[in-house]
């Protein structure tokens, strides 16, 4: 069975950094599109960043210049380096993966991770 296992969440001070990891297993072909979403209490789940197998990246405006998404295709793992964290970044972060880019961008990836909590204190 395909599984996405996330790690790296935690509690940090404003201005601090965290690195999230999402390891995919059980997929022979790998995923062309992988990304990170986040959902704060009372808010919708939004796509934060995504990356293709070729390395093309995209970020939502609120994290540009602060977050970096990357992937290791050999390990089928995607990362999210988060710097200069703000209280507004507090949310549960979810990894998503799909063989196609369009459904992932639309918020409907074929596979979801379990979520990892990121809390930024002020």
mmCIF file of N, CA and C in Angstrom, residues 11-16 85-90 119-122:
data_model
loop_
_atom_site.group_PDB
_atom_site.id
_atom_site.type_symbol
_atom_site.label_atom_id
_atom_site.label_comp_id
_atom_site.label_asym_id
_atom_site.label_seq_id
_atom_site.Cartn_x
_atom_site.Cartn_y
_atom_site.Cartn_z
ATOM 1 N N UNK A 11 7.423 22.865 17.719
ATOM 2 C CA UNK A 11 7.199 24.203 18.251
ATOM 3 C C UNK A 11 8.470 25.020 18.118
ATOM 4 N N UNK A 12 8.356 26.189 17.504
ATOM 5 C CA UNK A 12 9.501 27.082 17.354
ATOM 6 C C UNK A 12 9.091 28.515 17.654
ATOM 7 N N UNK A 13 10.078 29.343 17.926
ATOM 8 C CA UNK A 13 9.865 30.765 18.134
ATOM 9 C C UNK A 13 9.729 31.483 16.800
ATOM 10 N N UNK A 14 9.090 32.629 16.835
ATOM 11 C CA UNK A 14 9.032 33.473 15.648
ATOM 12 C C UNK A 14 10.446 33.732 15.129
ATOM 13 N N UNK A 15 10.623 33.572 13.819
ATOM 14 C CA UNK A 15 11.928 33.740 13.206
ATOM 15 C C UNK A 15 12.745 32.470 13.120
ATOM 16 N N UNK A 16 12.273 31.417 13.731
ATOM 17 C CA UNK A 16 12.979 30.157 13.723
ATOM 18 C C UNK A 16 12.748 29.365 12.456
ATOM 19 N N UNK A 85 10.041 31.818 10.305
ATOM 20 C CA UNK A 85 8.666 31.434 10.597
ATOM 21 C C UNK A 85 7.918 32.515 11.373
ATOM 22 N N UNK A 86 6.642 32.629 11.061
ATOM 23 C CA UNK A 86 5.750 33.592 11.674
ATOM 24 C C UNK A 86 4.600 32.863 12.359
ATOM 25 N N UNK A 87 3.955 33.493 13.341
ATOM 26 C CA UNK A 87 2.789 32.862 13.961
ATOM 27 C C UNK A 87 1.713 32.474 12.950
ATOM 28 N N UNK A 88 1.587 33.218 11.871
ATOM 29 C CA UNK A 88 0.605 32.921 10.840
ATOM 30 C C UNK A 88 0.889 31.606 10.116
ATOM 31 N N UNK A 89 2.091 31.075 10.268
ATOM 32 C CA UNK A 89 2.432 29.793 9.665
ATOM 33 C C UNK A 89 1.946 28.610 10.495
ATOM 34 N N UNK A 90 1.455 28.874 11.692
ATOM 35 C CA UNK A 90 0.970 27.808 12.558
ATOM 36 C C UNK A 90 -0.186 27.072 11.892
ATOM 37 N N UNK A 119 3.851 24.745 15.097
ATOM 38 C CA UNK A 119 3.393 25.833 15.946
ATOM 39 C C UNK A 119 4.502 26.859 16.095
ATOM 40 N N UNK A 120 4.190 28.107 15.790
ATOM 41 C CA UNK A 120 5.153 29.196 15.880
ATOM 42 C C UNK A 120 4.669 30.159 16.952
ATOM 43 N N UNK A 121 5.446 30.295 18.002
ATOM 44 C CA UNK A 121 5.071 31.147 19.120
ATOM 45 C C UNK A 121 5.595 32.560 18.916
ATOM 46 N N UNK A 122 4.874 33.533 19.437
ATOM 47 C CA UNK A 122 5.245 34.932 19.308
ATOM 48 C C UNK A 122 5.747 35.503 20.617
#
